[in-house]
Amino acid sequence: MNDPGCGRQDRYGDTGIGTGTDGYGDTGPGTRTDGYGDTGTGFETVAGTASGGADDAVRAWHRLADHSVLLDGFHALKHAVRFRAEIPVAVTADRRAALALADELAPDVRDVLDVLLVEVAEGTLRALIPRPHPTAVAALAVRPSRAAHLETLACPDRTAPVVVLDNPRNLGNAGAVIRLAAGFGATGVVTTGTLDPWHPTVVRGGAGLHFATVVERLTVAELPPGPLFALDAEGEDIRGLRIPDDAVLAFGSERSGLSAELRARTDRLVSLPMRPQVSSYNLATSVAMTLFHWSATGGAPE
């Protein structure tokens, strides 16, 4: 993961998978060394090979669901584990198949999943998740500290841009953007307006990569410092520009473009190359093109 400075390391603690110093709570006596026990937050792991069982997992799910992040599917859980999310409960309708998938696609997290996953009946899984993911895996995670996220966003020496989605409307597009931002090592994704960037549909679209970058909702007035580049058809061609690492890259909503409030704060309007007969790009496509340009002109994932 690209380190943006100002202690992203501190957000996640030790860079190893499954360590107790994950930055989410007490790492003293009583905290399990795998990082998934009681960390002082009120969440306790119901582990597949430890104290848990199907009944315990279901009870924990009902107790925690309303204030947890839903990880829907194997890939969301895989990414959350890789980026050291705190996961108090994880269930599957087919534990053997889930671990076989880990052996094939994510051997680096297989041992952690072996501890976390609790097998429940298919009907039980459907009662917890009305439309289970085809991989029959689901988990609950603790949302990262907003204070830590805001500290990272406010860092004056960021080494990667912040992506701003101004009044986005489509949950799936927002998730795709977060996935892109994580892949490029962006410092984070900020949304303005009413869309909740931690909505389950957004998390599913992001494949669990919310835990690989900063994700927050702010007002335009609260946007992080740095030169603000806003994408607009009337802007300067991006191909002639170098985007600085501490840039704030703003993208308007799918329907109405940039808000007047954000436009007023913009330092530079930037446009993407597009033939005249084409009216627009998909939001995620625009973000991908812009982050690629940034990476190709100096900044790049490690």
mmCIF file of C-alpha atoms in Angstrom:
data_model
loop_
_atom_site.group_PDB
_atom_site.id
_atom_site.type_symbol
_atom_site.label_atom_id
_atom_site.label_comp_id
_atom_site.label_asym_id
_atom_site.label_seq_id
_atom_site.Cartn_x
_atom_site.Cartn_y
_atom_site.Cartn_z
ATOM 1 C CA MET A 1 0.000 0.000 0.000
ATOM 2 C CA ASN A 2 1.296 3.427 -0.886
ATOM 3 C CA ASP A 3 2.047 5.334 2.325
ATOM 4 C CA PRO A 4 0.657 8.880 2.130
ATOM 5 C CA GLY A 5 2.588 10.039 5.189
ATOM 6 C CA CYS A 6 1.207 11.408 8.458
ATOM 7 C CA GLY A 7 0.907 7.985 9.976
ATOM 8 C CA ARG A 8 -1.127 5.784 7.699
ATOM 9 C CA GLN A 9 1.038 3.080 9.228
ATOM 10 C CA ASP A 10 -0.436 4.134 12.569
ATOM 11 C CA ARG A 11 -3.996 3.606 11.281
ATOM 12 C CA TYR A 12 -3.348 -0.056 10.669
ATOM 13 C CA GLY A 13 -0.526 -0.734 13.095
ATOM 14 C CA ASP A 14 1.918 -3.507 12.300
ATOM 15 C CA THR A 15 2.153 -4.236 8.593
ATOM 16 C CA GLY A 16 1.765 -7.984 9.121
ATOM 17 C CA ILE A 17 -1.572 -9.708 8.696
ATOM 18 C CA GLY A 18 -3.339 -10.707 11.871
ATOM 19 C CA THR A 19 -1.264 -8.801 14.424
ATOM 20 C CA GLY A 20 -2.577 -7.449 17.684
ATOM 21 C CA THR A 21 -1.322 -3.893 17.124
ATOM 22 C CA ASP A 22 -3.946 -2.980 14.565
ATOM 23 C CA GLY A 23 -4.701 0.466 15.959
ATOM 24 C CA TYR A 24 -8.298 -0.238 16.871
ATOM 25 C CA GLY A 25 -8.109 -0.703 20.604
ATOM 26 C CA ASP A 26 -6.248 -2.080 23.579
ATOM 27 C CA THR A 27 -3.200 -4.117 22.661
ATOM 28 C CA GLY A 28 -2.354 -4.974 26.263
ATOM 29 C CA PRO A 29 -3.248 -8.027 28.322
ATOM 30 C CA GLY A 30 -6.396 -9.779 27.211
ATOM 31 C CA THR A 31 -5.982 -8.891 23.538
ATOM 32 C CA ARG A 32 -5.451 -11.917 21.364
ATOM 33 C CA THR A 33 -2.213 -11.789 19.424
ATOM 34 C CA ASP A 34 -3.984 -12.470 16.137
ATOM 35 C CA GLY A 35 -5.650 -9.048 16.325
ATOM 36 C CA TYR A 36 -9.183 -10.368 16.102
ATOM 37 C CA GLY A 37 -10.105 -10.813 19.751
ATOM 38 C CA ASP A 38 -11.319 -8.202 22.191
ATOM 39 C CA THR A 39 -9.550 -4.946 21.301
ATOM 40 C CA GLY A 40 -11.314 -2.711 23.739
ATOM 41 C CA THR A 41 -14.031 -1.723 21.293
ATOM 42 C CA GLY A 42 -16.742 -4.051 22.553
ATOM 43 C CA PHE A 43 -16.245 -6.473 19.668
ATOM 44 C CA GLU A 44 -15.128 -10.036 20.355
ATOM 45 C CA THR A 45 -14.238 -12.508 17.675
ATOM 46 C CA VAL A 46 -16.351 -15.614 17.201
ATOM 47 C CA ALA A 47 -13.661 -17.718 15.595
ATOM 48 C CA GLY A 48 -14.200 -20.877 13.622
ATOM 49 C CA THR A 49 -11.543 -22.838 15.462
ATOM 50 C CA ALA A 50 -11.701 -21.075 18.829
ATOM 51 C CA SER A 51 -14.583 -20.397 21.179
ATOM 52 C CA GLY A 52 -17.243 -19.969 18.567
ATOM 53 C CA GLY A 53 -19.866 -22.114 16.970
ATOM 54 C CA ALA A 54 -22.789 -21.505 14.645
ATOM 55 C CA ASP A 55 -25.131 -20.405 17.435
ATOM 56 C CA ASP A 56 -22.543 -18.045 18.915
ATOM 57 C CA ALA A 57 -21.829 -16.574 15.488
ATOM 58 C CA VAL A 58 -25.503 -15.915 14.803
ATOM 59 C CA ARG A 59 -25.985 -14.258 18.181
ATOM 60 C CA ALA A 60 -22.919 -12.094 17.613
ATOM 61 C CA TRP A 61 -24.160 -11.160 14.145
ATOM 62 C CA HIS A 62 -27.525 -9.977 15.452
ATOM 63 C CA ARG A 63 -25.829 -8.034 18.236
ATOM 64 C CA LEU A 64 -23.317 -6.272 15.986
ATOM 65 C CA ALA A 65 -24.978 -5.950 12.579
ATOM 66 C CA ASP A 66 -26.577 -2.534 13.053
ATOM 67 C CA HIS A 67 -23.290 -0.779 13.749
ATOM 68 C CA SER A 68 -20.834 -2.811 11.677
ATOM 69 C CA VAL A 69 -19.609 -2.817 8.089
ATOM 70 C CA LEU A 70 -21.056 -5.698 6.057
ATOM 71 C CA LEU A 71 -18.472 -7.629 4.057
ATOM 72 C CA ASP A 72 -20.519 -9.463 1.463
ATOM 73 C CA GLY A 73 -18.599 -12.224 -0.263
ATOM 74 C CA PHE A 74 -15.194 -13.890 -0.176
ATOM 75 C CA HIS A 75 -13.332 -11.130 -1.997
ATOM 76 C CA ALA A 76 -14.590 -8.398 0.328
ATOM 77 C CA LEU A 77 -13.510 -10.469 3.346
ATOM 78 C CA LYS A 78 -10.156 -11.290 1.736
ATOM 79 C CA HIS A 79 -9.323 -7.629 1.162
ATOM 80 C CA ALA A 80 -10.523 -6.573 4.597
ATOM 81 C CA VAL A 81 -8.236 -9.162 6.199
ATOM 82 C CA ARG A 82 -5.279 -8.113 4.045
ATOM 83 C CA PHE A 83 -5.668 -4.514 5.114
ATOM 84 C CA ARG A 84 -6.099 -5.422 8.766
ATOM 85 C CA ALA A 85 -9.758 -4.682 9.360
ATOM 86 C CA GLU A 86 -11.103 -5.766 12.729
ATOM 87 C CA ILE A 87 -13.555 -8.583 11.976
ATOM 88 C CA PRO A 88 -15.529 -9.867 14.962
ATOM 89 C CA VAL A 89 -17.598 -12.434 13.069
ATOM 90 C CA ALA A 90 -17.406 -14.200 9.708
ATOM 91 C CA VAL A 91 -19.732 -16.916 8.455
ATOM 92 C CA THR A 92 -20.038 -19.209 5.477
ATOM 93 C CA ALA A 93 -22.450 -21.860 4.281
ATOM 94 C CA ASP A 94 -19.533 -23.985 3.061
ATOM 95 C CA ARG A 95 -16.357 -23.636 5.075
ATOM 96 C CA ARG A 96 -14.436 -26.199 3.045
ATOM 97 C CA ALA A 97 -15.235 -24.423 -0.227
ATOM 98 C CA ALA A 98 -14.329 -21.016 1.233
ATOM 99 C CA LEU A 99 -10.951 -22.254 2.438
ATOM 100 C CA ALA A 100 -10.325 -23.964 -0.897
ATOM 101 C CA LEU A 101 -10.992 -20.613 -2.549
ATOM 102 C CA ALA A 102 -8.481 -19.052 -0.187
ATOM 103 C CA ASP A 103 -5.916 -21.706 -1.082
ATOM 104 C CA GLU A 104 -6.417 -20.890 -4.749
ATOM 105 C CA LEU A 105 -6.797 -17.095 -4.727
ATOM 106 C CA ALA A 106 -5.519 -15.769 -1.405
ATOM 107 C CA PRO A 107 -3.092 -18.139 0.322
ATOM 108 C CA ASP A 108 -1.650 -15.175 2.236
ATOM 109 C CA VAL A 109 -4.831 -14.881 4.310
ATOM 110 C CA ARG A 110 -5.832 -18.546 4.402
ATOM 111 C CA ASP A 111 -4.700 -19.143 7.977
ATOM 112 C CA VAL A 112 -6.563 -16.082 9.259
ATOM 113 C CA LEU A 113 -9.729 -17.161 7.445
ATOM 114 C CA ASP A 114 -9.365 -20.630 8.938
ATOM 115 C CA VAL A 115 -9.614 -18.992 12.362
ATOM 116 C CA LEU A 116 -12.366 -16.548 11.488
ATOM 117 C CA LEU A 117 -14.866 -18.511 9.427
ATOM 118 C CA VAL A 118 -17.771 -20.235 11.155
ATOM 119 C CA GLU A 119 -19.954 -22.577 9.123
ATOM 120 C CA VAL A 120 -23.694 -22.032 9.363
ATOM 121 C CA ALA A 121 -26.583 -23.651 7.533
ATOM 122 C CA GLU A 122 -27.472 -22.168 4.156
ATOM 123 C CA GLY A 123 -30.872 -21.144 5.477
ATOM 124 C CA THR A 124 -29.230 -19.398 8.408
ATOM 125 C CA LEU A 125 -26.945 -17.466 6.080
ATOM 126 C CA ARG A 126 -29.946 -16.367 4.049
ATOM 127 C CA ALA A 127 -31.648 -15.201 7.221
ATOM 128 C CA LEU A 128 -28.609 -13.044 8.013
ATOM 129 C CA ILE A 129 -28.074 -11.867 4.417
ATOM 130 C CA PRO A 130 -31.265 -11.931 2.291
ATOM 131 C CA ARG A 131 -29.243 -12.185 -0.943
ATOM 132 C CA PRO A 132 -25.977 -13.962 -0.089
ATOM 133 C CA HIS A 133 -22.973 -13.561 -2.340
ATOM 134 C CA PRO A 134 -22.389 -16.553 -4.662
ATOM 135 C CA THR A 135 -19.306 -17.450 -2.597
ATOM 136 C CA ALA A 136 -21.610 -17.945 0.432
ATOM 137 C CA VAL A 137 -19.305 -15.900 2.664
ATOM 138 C CA ALA A 138 -20.209 -12.861 4.776
ATOM 139 C CA ALA A 139 -18.615 -11.022 7.675
ATOM 140 C CA LEU A 140 -18.960 -7.966 9.868
ATOM 141 C CA ALA A 141 -16.118 -5.496 10.358
ATOM 142 C CA VAL A 142 -15.500 -2.514 12.587
ATOM 143 C CA ARG A 143 -15.515 0.794 10.743
ATOM 144 C CA PRO A 144 -12.110 2.526 11.029
ATOM 145 C CA SER A 145 -11.679 5.572 13.218
ATOM 146 C CA ARG A 146 -13.041 8.746 11.638
ATOM 147 C CA ALA A 147 -10.561 10.802 13.655
ATOM 148 C CA ALA A 148 -7.640 8.825 12.234
ATOM 149 C CA HIS A 149 -9.039 9.191 8.724
ATOM 150 C CA LEU A 150 -9.407 12.953 9.085
ATOM 151 C CA GLU A 151 -5.845 13.186 10.362
ATOM 152 C CA THR A 152 -4.578 11.340 7.296
ATOM 153 C CA LEU A 153 -6.604 13.547 4.943
ATOM 154 C CA ALA A 154 -5.328 16.727 6.621
ATOM 155 C CA CYS A 155 -1.691 15.701 6.311
ATOM 156 C CA PRO A 156 0.234 18.540 4.598
ATOM 157 C CA ASP A 157 2.792 16.219 2.988
ATOM 158 C CA ARG A 158 0.553 13.590 1.405
ATOM 159 C CA THR A 159 2.284 11.478 -1.213
ATOM 160 C CA ALA A 160 -0.868 10.538 -3.134
ATOM 161 C CA PRO A 161 -4.005 12.443 -4.196
ATOM 162 C CA VAL A 162 -7.370 12.508 -2.511
ATOM 163 C CA VAL A 163 -10.339 11.732 -4.774
ATOM 164 C CA VAL A 164 -13.501 13.760 -4.147
ATOM 165 C CA LEU A 165 -16.888 12.647 -5.474
ATOM 166 C CA ASP A 166 -19.106 15.712 -5.418
ATOM 167 C CA ASN A 167 -22.719 14.730 -4.699
ATOM 168 C CA PRO A 168 -22.483 11.231 -6.212
ATOM 169 C CA ARG A 169 -25.767 9.412 -6.796
ATOM 170 C CA ASN A 170 -24.903 5.853 -7.820
ATOM 171 C CA LEU A 171 -23.814 3.500 -5.036
ATOM 172 C CA GLY A 172 -22.126 1.074 -7.399
ATOM 173 C CA ASN A 173 -20.097 3.833 -9.053
ATOM 174 C CA ALA A 174 -18.897 5.025 -5.663
ATOM 175 C CA GLY A 175 -17.766 1.510 -4.787
ATOM 176 C CA ALA A 176 -15.923 1.155 -8.086
ATOM 177 C CA VAL A 177 -14.122 4.455 -7.453
ATOM 178 C CA ILE A 178 -13.004 3.313 -3.994
ATOM 179 C CA ARG A 179 -11.673 0.106 -5.526
ATOM 180 C CA LEU A 180 -9.734 2.143 -8.098
ATOM 181 C CA ALA A 181 -8.373 4.516 -5.483
ATOM 182 C CA ALA A 182 -7.135 1.604 -3.385
ATOM 183 C CA GLY A 183 -5.476 0.049 -6.410
ATOM 184 C CA PHE A 184 -3.643 3.253 -7.319
ATOM 185 C CA GLY A 185 -2.605 3.912 -3.732
ATOM 186 C CA ALA A 186 -4.591 7.147 -3.417
ATOM 187 C CA THR A 187 -4.700 8.695 0.032
ATOM 188 C CA GLY A 188 -8.471 8.370 0.125
ATOM 189 C CA VAL A 189 -11.920 8.957 -1.312
ATOM 190 C CA VAL A 190 -14.168 11.685 0.054
ATOM 191 C CA THR A 191 -17.817 12.111 -0.867
ATOM 192 C CA THR A 192 -19.959 15.197 -0.438
ATOM 193 C CA GLY A 193 -23.749 15.193 -0.302
ATOM 194 C CA THR A 194 -26.127 12.562 0.987
ATOM 195 C CA LEU A 195 -24.624 9.310 -0.305
ATOM 196 C CA ASP A 196 -23.103 7.219 2.477
ATOM 197 C CA PRO A 197 -19.749 5.898 1.192
ATOM 198 C CA TRP A 198 -19.956 3.052 3.743
ATOM 199 C CA HIS A 199 -23.371 1.870 2.536
ATOM 200 C CA PRO A 200 -23.359 -1.951 2.085
ATOM 201 C CA THR A 201 -23.836 -1.597 -1.684
ATOM 202 C CA VAL A 202 -20.828 0.719 -1.889
ATOM 203 C CA VAL A 203 -18.729 -1.653 0.214
ATOM 204 C CA ARG A 204 -19.741 -4.544 -2.017
ATOM 205 C CA GLY A 205 -18.830 -2.521 -5.126
ATOM 206 C CA GLY A 206 -15.486 -1.724 -3.535
ATOM 207 C CA ALA A 207 -14.774 -5.419 -2.865
ATOM 208 C CA GLY A 208 -13.797 -4.701 0.738
ATOM 209 C CA LEU A 209 -11.091 -2.218 -0.262
ATOM 210 C CA HIS A 210 -12.571 0.500 1.934
ATOM 211 C CA PHE A 211 -10.016 -0.750 4.448
ATOM 212 C CA ALA A 212 -7.116 -0.117 2.031
ATOM 213 C CA THR A 213 -7.636 3.644 1.862
ATOM 214 C CA VAL A 214 -9.390 6.482 3.675
ATOM 215 C CA VAL A 215 -13.135 6.727 2.981
ATOM 216 C CA GLU A 216 -15.157 9.565 4.503
ATOM 217 C CA ARG A 217 -18.068 11.901 3.816
ATOM 218 C CA LEU A 218 -17.355 15.633 4.256
ATOM 219 C CA THR A 219 -18.808 18.956 3.251
ATOM 220 C CA VAL A 220 -17.091 21.014 0.565
ATOM 221 C CA ALA A 221 -15.902 23.404 3.285
ATOM 222 C CA GLU A 222 -14.232 20.469 5.085
ATOM 223 C CA LEU A 223 -12.253 19.181 2.100
ATOM 224 C CA PRO A 224 -8.589 18.462 2.826
ATOM 225 C CA PRO A 225 -5.847 20.925 1.923
ATOM 226 C CA GLY A 226 -4.002 20.773 -1.376
ATOM 227 C CA PRO A 227 -4.412 22.115 -4.908
ATOM 228 C CA LEU A 228 -7.917 21.297 -6.076
ATOM 229 C CA PHE A 229 -8.177 19.984 -9.645
ATOM 230 C CA ALA A 230 -11.797 19.592 -10.794
ATOM 231 C CA LEU A 231 -12.757 17.603 -13.861
ATOM 232 C CA ASP A 232 -14.860 19.610 -16.296
ATOM 233 C CA ALA A 233 -15.393 19.478 -20.062
ATOM 234 C CA GLU A 234 -14.337 23.127 -20.351
ATOM 235 C CA GLY A 235 -11.101 22.607 -18.457
ATOM 236 C CA GLU A 236 -7.496 22.404 -19.571
ATOM 237 C CA ASP A 237 -6.464 19.166 -21.309
ATOM 238 C CA ILE A 238 -5.032 16.879 -18.636
ATOM 239 C CA ARG A 239 -2.391 15.599 -21.039
ATOM 240 C CA GLY A 240 -0.510 18.867 -20.707
ATOM 241 C CA LEU A 241 -0.484 18.829 -16.908
ATOM 242 C CA ARG A 242 1.410 17.174 -14.109
ATOM 243 C CA ILE A 243 -0.813 16.382 -11.139
ATOM 244 C CA PRO A 244 1.020 16.885 -7.821
ATOM 245 C CA ASP A 245 0.994 14.150 -5.220
ATOM 246 C CA ASP A 246 -0.914 16.304 -2.714
ATOM 247 C CA ALA A 247 -3.670 17.155 -5.199
ATOM 248 C CA VAL A 248 -7.361 16.966 -4.437
ATOM 249 C CA LEU A 249 -9.101 15.543 -7.526
ATOM 250 C CA ALA A 250 -12.798 16.409 -7.726
ATOM 251 C CA PHE A 251 -15.396 14.741 -9.925
ATOM 252 C CA GLY A 252 -18.962 15.992 -10.341
ATOM 253 C CA SER A 253 -22.103 13.932 -9.969
ATOM 254 C CA GLU A 254 -23.301 11.662 -12.740
ATOM 255 C CA ARG A 255 -26.292 13.903 -13.434
ATOM 256 C CA SER A 256 -25.371 17.500 -12.720
ATOM 257 C CA GLY A 257 -21.594 17.728 -12.711
ATOM 258 C CA LEU A 258 -19.707 19.914 -10.258
ATOM 259 C CA SER A 259 -21.657 21.849 -7.663
ATOM 260 C CA ALA A 260 -21.329 25.625 -7.613
ATOM 261 C CA GLU A 261 -19.808 25.425 -4.128
ATOM 262 C CA LEU A 262 -17.054 23.066 -5.197
ATOM 263 C CA ARG A 263 -16.431 24.917 -8.461
ATOM 264 C CA ALA A 264 -15.872 28.101 -6.462
ATOM 265 C CA ARG A 265 -13.089 26.379 -4.488
ATOM 266 C CA THR A 266 -11.380 24.906 -7.540
ATOM 267 C CA ASP A 267 -7.829 25.933 -8.346
ATOM 268 C CA ARG A 268 -7.794 24.407 -11.820
ATOM 269 C CA LEU A 269 -10.391 22.955 -14.165
ATOM 270 C CA VAL A 270 -9.134 19.892 -16.018
ATOM 271 C CA SER A 271 -10.629 17.954 -18.915
ATOM 272 C CA LEU A 272 -10.113 14.426 -20.194
ATOM 273 C CA PRO A 273 -9.526 13.722 -23.888
ATOM 274 C CA MET A 274 -12.794 12.792 -25.582
ATOM 275 C CA ARG A 275 -14.021 13.005 -29.163
ATOM 276 C CA PRO A 276 -16.701 15.665 -29.774
ATOM 277 C CA GLN A 277 -19.484 13.202 -30.536
ATOM 278 C CA VAL A 278 -19.196 11.557 -27.098
ATOM 279 C CA SER A 279 -21.032 13.320 -24.294
ATOM 280 C CA SER A 280 -19.362 11.883 -21.178
ATOM 281 C CA TYR A 281 -17.500 9.067 -19.459
ATOM 282 C CA ASN A 282 -18.688 6.872 -16.640
ATOM 283 C CA LEU A 283 -17.613 8.288 -13.269
ATOM 284 C CA ALA A 284 -15.301 5.406 -12.438
ATOM 285 C CA THR A 285 -13.747 5.619 -15.897
ATOM 286 C CA SER A 286 -13.010 9.313 -15.396
ATOM 287 C CA VAL A 287 -11.372 8.621 -12.042
ATOM 288 C CA ALA A 288 -9.324 5.763 -13.524
ATOM 289 C CA MET A 289 -8.061 7.945 -16.382
ATOM 290 C CA THR A 290 -7.120 10.748 -14.006
ATOM 291 C CA LEU A 291 -5.333 8.519 -11.498
ATOM 292 C CA PHE A 292 -3.512 6.766 -14.314
ATOM 293 C CA HIS A 293 -2.324 10.140 -15.621
ATOM 294 C CA TRP A 294 -1.097 11.013 -12.115
ATOM 295 C CA SER A 295 0.736 7.684 -11.792
ATOM 296 C CA ALA A 296 2.256 7.968 -15.279
ATOM 297 C CA THR A 297 3.675 11.424 -14.613
ATOM 298 C CA GLY A 298 5.394 10.792 -11.330
ATOM 299 C CA GLY A 299 3.191 9.168 -8.721
ATOM 300 C CA ALA A 300 2.730 5.430 -8.871
ATOM 301 C CA PRO A 301 1.649 2.494 -6.728
ATOM 302 C CA GLU A 302 4.427 0.706 -4.883
#
